[in-house]
Amino acid sequence: MAFHDQNNNHTNGEVSKKPKLSFSAITDTEIQSEFSHHDPTVARLNNGAFGCCPSSVLAAQRQWQLKSLRQPDHFYFNHLQKGILHSRTIIKDLVNAQHVNEISIVDNASTATAIVLQQASWAFQEGKFNKGDSVVMLHYAYGSVKKAIEAYVTRAGGRVIEVPLTFPVTSEDDIIREFRHVLEKTKSEGSSNKVRLAVIDHVTSMPSMVIPVKELVKICREEGVDQVFVDAAHAVGCTPRVDMQEIGADFYTSNLHKWFFCPPSVAFIYTRKSVNSVDLHHPVVSHEYGNGLAIESSWIGNRDYSAQLVVPTVMEFVNRFEGGIEGIKERNHDCVVEMGEMLVEAWGTHLGTPHHMSASMVMVGLPPSLGIMNECDAMNLRTHLREFFGVEVPIYFRDGGEVGCVSGYARISYQVYNKVDDYYKFRDAINQLVSDGLTCAFLSS
Amino acid sequence: MDNHDDPRNGTVQPDSKKPKLTHPISSHELLHEFSHHQTAVARINNGSFGSCPRSILTAQTTWQLRFLQQPDDFFFNTLRNGILDSRKIIKNLINADDVEEISLIDNATTAAAIVLQQIGHHFSSGKFCRNDTVIIFHCAYQAVKKSIEAYVIPVGGSVIEVELPFPVNSNEEIIAEFKKGIERGKINGGRVRLAIIDHITSMPSVVIPVRELIRVCRENEVDQVFVDGAHALGSMEVDVKEIGADFYVSNLYKWFFSPPSVAFMYCNKNKKLNDVHHPVVAHEYGNGLPAESAWVGMRDYSPQLVVPSIMEFVNRFEGGIEGIMKRNHNMVVKMGVMLKEAWGTNLGSPPEMCASMIMIGLPSKIRVMSDDDALRLRFYLRVYHAIEVPVYYQALGNGERDARDKDGFITGYVRISHQVYNIVDDYNRLKTAIIQLLQDGKICSELPKE
């Protein structure tokens, strides 16, 4: 399975990822202390949404903030750029980019998306892309990405094509086949309609599954797609093989505050050096406009840049764990899958994705008797679980199923602070609801 | 300063602004509030990066911790209302009609992107023509100029730069130059589509007569007016209805004690400006700028949430924010006059054209002859005298306007700020440092480079 390969096959920049030998790993007590600011009454099963940040990183962030507040002019002239460059260098090694110029730090994946789509929009406006050329995205692309494509592409005259995906999913082959089919079909419609940009998730949000990006990027190259943008909002710290050379995309973005222990909020966007004809800019234009995306992004007006400056401290944190970030990912995956299986067995349901297509999150079918009939029901159930059972977990409504079948899935996450009890709490909560005969129809009344 | 025409005196204030004082903040408490500032630095550059008192930082940390404790709950149940509370306070402060006219964003630079992106769209779509222009002051903030370069020039728009007379003696001088600029825009049948007017320019710093300039714009059928009031909130009265702009932005972290960083953007609802979007598209796209700005993806929104705490802080001062503004203005003028008399130089503008910052001419003997010289002097003052103050180089060329002292032409200015934490000694140190340079016979180009 994917994770085992990974530990044996690394060939790049390992020094920064692997902890020094003969060290004592962080203890359980220390971990709990690092996350002691989390509400102890809540079974926090939704790391995927807002991530988490350990106390030692928060403390480092505060130091940076105080440094700036102390003497901001001096900080601006003498410390800020150096600190951001340091963070960028670490990220470059982490994701196996070739050059630090390929790494820009931005607030979040939404900002990275705006950057990529803005240049696509200009390409349409300037006639570099023809009206009617298309942008391809996956059916389960993130909601705000779809809106961004509408705002930047459709408006500029581009066409949007969705690759249909099914859920539950059993194999990557289904995704690969559908994707290839869409590209071939578009091509066969006539050479005047080119696919200019493919937007591919590395891990979809809802429902969550790991997408075979490496294979899809290869198909894009075979089919002559101009640009490939991988939206990997969850990927760093969650999925194995976040390797820019291996994946081969033109643009790649991941948040660092979801699974990489950074405070809110910080993300990076990778832009392949060889894509030099593309003019990428941060949408908030400031003094550094025209000096390259990385430099532009390092100053977008007066801001608190402290979240961008703690990446070195985060590396120290993850290296306190056995196996560093790779070890964390592997254990998170094993645990989330184990917990998923425990839950589906307890409820008599099934997982929405196979193990190898789940990273640190897995979709767990909920008992049909709960009667989740629409997205509102899913949200009401989520609220009910939060308010009455102290369980925080996002719920996905799957449309189109048969009556009596599983129509709702919980996306459970596993991060280093989680305990088995968190999942037992969830299991018991659902069991309680089922035995009480509660349905979502009742919740909404 | 009892000039009744002085906009800073304002009109009768609504109750939300008048503090109920038991005792005003003591000097000891004030010292503590800014005890995180580097001691021994004469910090007379509040204009660049602002300042934030301890009690606001504490309030911010509380919000941050609440989020970190249970982020989902915070997102669903707390965030939006917290932002709305802040927006309501801003709305009252600036006399807007409707809280839907108020959005909270990171900074004025973001506002420039918002306004200029939609202007750019109008050029692309053909609504505006190739001859049409955007008018700005030549000393407009660099980020604004770059935003025009990014969003307007590539789609066929052009720029008219209006020279800001400096040193300046009266509003009339500025109005006259602006009118000339507008006329240039109408040559060849072009239209001026957007005027970007600073409320207080950054460098050199001068309070601009925005009401009068906007009147000129309306008379000349300028489509949109965007007032960049980056420095305004907390240093002068902001009444958006009276000012009459279509867009108005001001930072809160410069003079209104917020942490870095947050700004408000006002969009006049009567103008029916559609197609105004935050450049980072997220779930709320299409739901109006306030909603879009309240969620631009995962961020730390705590600076946007502390506005109620800021009101509590300013209301601990005699006269609240009004009192603070008045005292800052009086002190910065007093210190400016003290310095110009000690150096035998001039003020860059009369006191009524200043708010909480003022430009003071540097002795010509120091020979600030370039931007590089200005930077060297700034660096020298920071490193050798622990004084933080920005230095401005003003090229000669206006003949009558060129200021002189007994030794030659004045080409360098310092921009001093006064905020509640400043003391007279800060300015005495600057006075002495410059006098020392003169006595040592040093000139800027001889000073070490950073």
GROMACS .gro file of C-alpha atoms in nm, chain A residues 37-39 42 44 46 49-50 58 62 65-66 69-74 76-78 107-108 110-111 114 118 122 125 142 144 147-148 150-152 155 257 264-265 283-287 289 299-304 379 382 386 392, chain B residues 36-38 43 45 48-49 57 61 64 67-73 75-76 106-107 109-110 113 117 121 124 141-143 146-147 149-151 155 253 260-261 275 279-283 285 295-300 378 382 388 450:
model
  112
   37HIS     CA    1  -0.598   2.473   2.392
   38HIS     CA    2  -0.840   2.247   2.205
   39ASP     CA    3  -1.182   2.226   2.369
   42VAL     CA    4  -1.525   1.806   2.190
   44ARG     CA    5  -1.259   1.686   1.717
   46ASN     CA    6  -1.271   1.748   1.149
   49ALA     CA    7  -1.164   2.179   0.763
   50PHE     CA    8  -0.965   2.414   0.982
   58LEU     CA    9   0.170   2.947   1.835
   62ARG     CA   10   0.367   3.535   1.890
   65GLN     CA   11   0.435   3.929   1.600
   66LEU     CA   12   0.594   4.098   1.898
   69LEU     CA   13   0.517   4.539   1.684
   70ARG     CA   14   0.827   4.639   1.878
   71GLN     CA   15   0.989   4.821   1.590
   72PRO     CA   16   0.795   4.763   1.269
   73ASP     CA   17   1.013   4.973   1.037
   74HIS     CA   18   1.325   4.785   1.141
   76TYR     CA   19   1.016   4.544   0.760
   77PHE     CA   20   1.357   4.653   0.636
   78ASN     CA   21   1.572   4.389   0.805
  107ASP     CA   22  -0.271   3.299   0.247
  108ASN     CA   23  -0.458   2.990   0.132
  110SER     CA   24  -0.828   3.014  -0.254
  111THR     CA   25  -0.573   3.286  -0.317
  114ALA     CA   26  -0.732   3.328  -0.793
  118GLN     CA   27  -0.655   3.532  -1.327
  122TRP     CA   28  -0.619   3.732  -1.923
  125GLN     CA   29  -0.909   3.831  -2.300
  142TYR     CA   30  -1.414   2.255  -0.412
  144SER     CA   31  -1.521   2.810  -0.409
  147LYS     CA   32  -1.705   2.988  -0.823
  148ALA     CA   33  -1.359   3.119  -0.906
  150GLU     CA   34  -1.705   3.103  -1.304
  151ALA     CA   35  -1.574   3.445  -1.202
  152TYR     CA   36  -1.252   3.433  -1.398
  155ARG     CA   37  -1.681   3.552  -1.773
  257HIS     CA   38  -0.253   2.522   0.817
  264PRO     CA   39  -0.405   3.030   1.022
  265SER     CA   40  -0.327   3.090   0.758
  283PRO     CA   41  -0.426   3.981  -0.731
  284VAL     CA   42  -0.343   4.234  -0.459
  285VAL     CA   43  -0.088   4.453  -0.633
  286SER     CA   44   0.172   4.636  -0.431
  287HIS     CA   45   0.523   4.778  -0.457
  289TYR     CA   46   0.454   4.417  -0.880
  299TRP     CA   47   0.454   4.204   0.032
  300ILE     CA   48   0.087   4.265  -0.041
  301GLY     CA   49   0.054   4.570   0.177
  302ASN     CA   50   0.080   4.595   0.551
  303ARG     CA   51  -0.019   4.262   0.701
  304ASP     CA   52   0.060   4.025   0.978
  379MET     CA   53  -2.599   2.026   0.816
  382ARG     CA   54  -2.382   1.801   1.206
  386ARG     CA   55  -2.197   1.932   1.789
  392GLU     CA   56  -1.746   1.781   1.548
  481HIS     CA   57   0.598   4.638   2.397
  482HIS     CA   58   0.738   4.917   2.182
  483GLN     CA   59   1.115   4.907   2.171
  488ARG     CA   60   0.917   5.625   1.732
  490ASN     CA   61   0.673   5.720   1.229
  493SER     CA   62   0.381   5.380   0.825
  494PHE     CA   63   0.298   5.084   1.041
  502LEU     CA   64  -0.355   4.271   2.145
  506THR     CA   65  -0.545   3.682   2.137
  509GLN     CA   66  -0.767   3.376   1.823
  512PHE     CA   67  -1.112   3.002   1.712
  513LEU     CA   68  -0.834   2.755   1.786
  514GLN     CA   69  -1.037   2.595   2.063
  515GLN     CA   70  -1.323   2.490   1.838
  516PRO     CA   71  -1.288   2.635   1.489
  517ASP     CA   72  -1.600   2.482   1.336
  518ASP     CA   73  -1.821   2.619   1.611
  520PHE     CA   74  -1.695   2.961   1.204
  521PHE     CA   75  -2.063   2.872   1.216
  551ASP     CA   76  -0.682   4.364   0.496
  552ASN     CA   77  -0.555   4.704   0.393
  554THR     CA   78  -0.382   4.805  -0.104
  555THR     CA   79  -0.656   4.541  -0.126
  558ALA     CA   80  -0.718   4.595  -0.627
  562GLN     CA   81  -1.018   4.527  -1.113
  566HIS     CA   82  -1.339   4.497  -1.654
  569SER     CA   83  -1.223   4.505  -2.138
  586TYR     CA   84   0.084   5.555  -0.305
  587GLN     CA   85   0.310   5.328  -0.506
  588ALA     CA   86   0.081   5.028  -0.465
  591LYS     CA   87   0.115   4.959  -0.964
  592SER     CA   88  -0.248   4.847  -0.944
  594GLU     CA   89  -0.035   4.936  -1.423
  595ALA     CA   90  -0.169   4.587  -1.357
  596TYR     CA   91  -0.540   4.636  -1.418
  600VAL     CA   92  -0.672   4.690  -2.123
  698TYR     CA   93  -0.412   4.974   1.202
  705PRO     CA   94  -0.214   4.442   1.168
  706SER     CA   95  -0.407   4.441   0.968
  720ASP     CA   96  -1.936   4.402  -1.028
  724PRO     CA   97  -1.017   3.942  -0.593
  725VAL     CA   98  -0.992   3.621  -0.388
  726VAL     CA   99  -1.305   3.431  -0.484
  727ALA     CA  100  -1.454   3.202  -0.225
  728HIS     CA  101  -1.794   3.063  -0.127
  730TYR     CA  102  -1.885   3.516  -0.442
  740TRP     CA  103  -1.478   3.496   0.402
  741VAL     CA  104  -1.183   3.492   0.162
  742GLY     CA  105  -1.091   3.137   0.251
  743MET     CA  106  -0.932   3.028   0.573
  744ARG     CA  107  -0.765   3.323   0.744
  745ASP     CA  108  -0.704   3.470   1.085
  823ARG     CA  109   1.678   5.751   0.761
  827ARG     CA  110   1.764   5.465   1.306
  833GLU     CA  111   1.256   5.616   1.345
  895GLU     CA  112   2.230   5.014   0.475
   0.00000   0.00000   0.00000
